[in-house]
């Protein structure tokens, strides 16, 4: 039986950022790493579970 879990999307997470590093564009400020793939993909491949550090951005909020 499949769990009804919504997929983690880094683009909707408060910890997600774009890095200046051309070879590792995506970064997770919470877990402290950069990668070529979205951090949630790296976490899933390493752990087999969705990212436990995901925190959804509030609607309409932008980082200043």
PDB file of C-alpha atoms in Angstrom:
ATOM      1  CA  UNK A   1       0.000   0.000   0.000  1.00  0.00           C
ATOM      2  CA  UNK A   2       1.382   3.382  -1.021  1.00  0.00           C
ATOM      3  CA  UNK A   3       1.579   6.216   1.486  1.00  0.00           C
ATOM      4  CA  UNK A   4      -0.212   9.407   0.499  1.00  0.00           C
ATOM      5  CA  UNK A   5       2.802  11.692   0.909  1.00  0.00           C
ATOM      6  CA  UNK A   6       3.218  14.791  -1.212  1.00  0.00           C
ATOM      7  CA  UNK A   7       6.587  14.986  -2.916  1.00  0.00           C
ATOM      8  CA  UNK A   8       9.116  17.380  -1.461  1.00  0.00           C
ATOM      9  CA  UNK A   9       9.887  20.212  -3.858  1.00  0.00           C
ATOM     10  CA  UNK A  10      13.038  22.196  -3.033  1.00  0.00           C
ATOM     11  CA  UNK A  11      11.706  25.204  -4.945  1.00  0.00           C
ATOM     12  CA  UNK A  12       8.974  25.489  -2.277  1.00  0.00           C
ATOM     13  CA  UNK A  13      11.360  25.090   0.703  1.00  0.00           C
ATOM     14  CA  UNK A  14      12.692  27.943   2.871  1.00  0.00           C
ATOM     15  CA  UNK A  15      16.123  26.260   3.076  1.00  0.00           C
ATOM     16  CA  UNK A  16      16.683  26.060  -0.698  1.00  0.00           C
ATOM     17  CA  UNK A  17      19.062  28.466  -2.456  1.00  0.00           C
ATOM     18  CA  UNK A  18      20.889  28.859  -5.744  1.00  0.00           C
ATOM     19  CA  UNK A  19      24.671  28.696  -5.453  1.00  0.00           C
ATOM     20  CA  UNK A  20      27.225  30.736  -7.395  1.00  0.00           C
ATOM     21  CA  UNK A  21      29.188  27.518  -7.897  1.00  0.00           C
ATOM     22  CA  UNK A  22      28.629  26.589 -11.565  1.00  0.00           C
ATOM     23  CA  UNK A  23      29.291  22.879 -10.994  1.00  0.00           C
ATOM     24  CA  UNK A  24      27.007  22.598  -7.934  1.00  0.00           C
ATOM     25  CA  UNK A  25      24.154  25.023  -8.580  1.00  0.00           C
ATOM     26  CA  UNK A  26      21.630  23.981  -5.933  1.00  0.00           C
ATOM     27  CA  UNK A  27      22.161  24.247  -2.205  1.00  0.00           C
ATOM     28  CA  UNK A  28      20.391  23.327   1.000  1.00  0.00           C
ATOM     29  CA  UNK A  29      21.170  25.787   3.770  1.00  0.00           C
ATOM     30  CA  UNK A  30      19.664  23.507   6.422  1.00  0.00           C
ATOM     31  CA  UNK A  31      21.684  20.393   5.548  1.00  0.00           C
ATOM     32  CA  UNK A  32      24.738  22.381   4.464  1.00  0.00           C
ATOM     33  CA  UNK A  33      25.543  20.994   1.027  1.00  0.00           C
ATOM     34  CA  UNK A  34      25.501  21.905  -2.671  1.00  0.00           C
ATOM     35  CA  UNK A  35      24.827  19.579  -5.596  1.00  0.00           C
ATOM     36  CA  UNK A  36      24.146  19.354  -9.316  1.00  0.00           C
ATOM     37  CA  UNK A  37      20.711  17.882  -8.592  1.00  0.00           C
ATOM     38  CA  UNK A  38      18.044  19.338  -6.362  1.00  0.00           C
ATOM     39  CA  UNK A  39      18.937  18.557  -2.725  1.00  0.00           C
ATOM     40  CA  UNK A  40      15.677  16.642  -2.231  1.00  0.00           C
ATOM     41  CA  UNK A  41      16.749  14.227  -4.979  1.00  0.00           C
ATOM     42  CA  UNK A  42      20.154  13.725  -3.350  1.00  0.00           C
ATOM     43  CA  UNK A  43      18.520  13.096   0.036  1.00  0.00           C
ATOM     44  CA  UNK A  44      16.059  10.595  -1.434  1.00  0.00           C
ATOM     45  CA  UNK A  45      18.819   8.721  -3.266  1.00  0.00           C
ATOM     46  CA  UNK A  46      20.992   8.566  -0.139  1.00  0.00           C
ATOM     47  CA  UNK A  47      18.292   7.774   2.418  1.00  0.00           C
ATOM     48  CA  UNK A  48      15.339   6.351   0.514  1.00  0.00           C
ATOM     49  CA  UNK A  49      12.982   8.794   2.237  1.00  0.00           C
ATOM     50  CA  UNK A  50      11.717  12.274   1.470  1.00  0.00           C
ATOM     51  CA  UNK A  51      13.707  15.129   3.025  1.00  0.00           C
ATOM     52  CA  UNK A  52      12.832  15.536   6.704  1.00  0.00           C
ATOM     53  CA  UNK A  53      14.121  19.140   6.781  1.00  0.00           C
ATOM     54  CA  UNK A  54      11.555  20.444   4.280  1.00  0.00           C
ATOM     55  CA  UNK A  55       9.733  23.584   5.452  1.00  0.00           C
ATOM     56  CA  UNK A  56       7.231  25.051   2.990  1.00  0.00           C
ATOM     57  CA  UNK A  57       7.596  28.736   2.168  1.00  0.00           C
ATOM     58  CA  UNK A  58       4.679  30.911   3.168  1.00  0.00           C
ATOM     59  CA  UNK A  59       2.480  31.964   0.268  1.00  0.00           C
ATOM     60  CA  UNK A  60       3.620  35.236  -1.211  1.00  0.00           C
ATOM     61  CA  UNK A  61       6.836  35.447   0.838  1.00  0.00           C
ATOM     62  CA  UNK A  62      10.077  36.461  -0.836  1.00  0.00           C
ATOM     63  CA  UNK A  63      13.563  36.490   0.625  1.00  0.00           C
ATOM     64  CA  UNK A  64      14.911  40.009   1.088  1.00  0.00           C
TER      65      UNK A  64
END
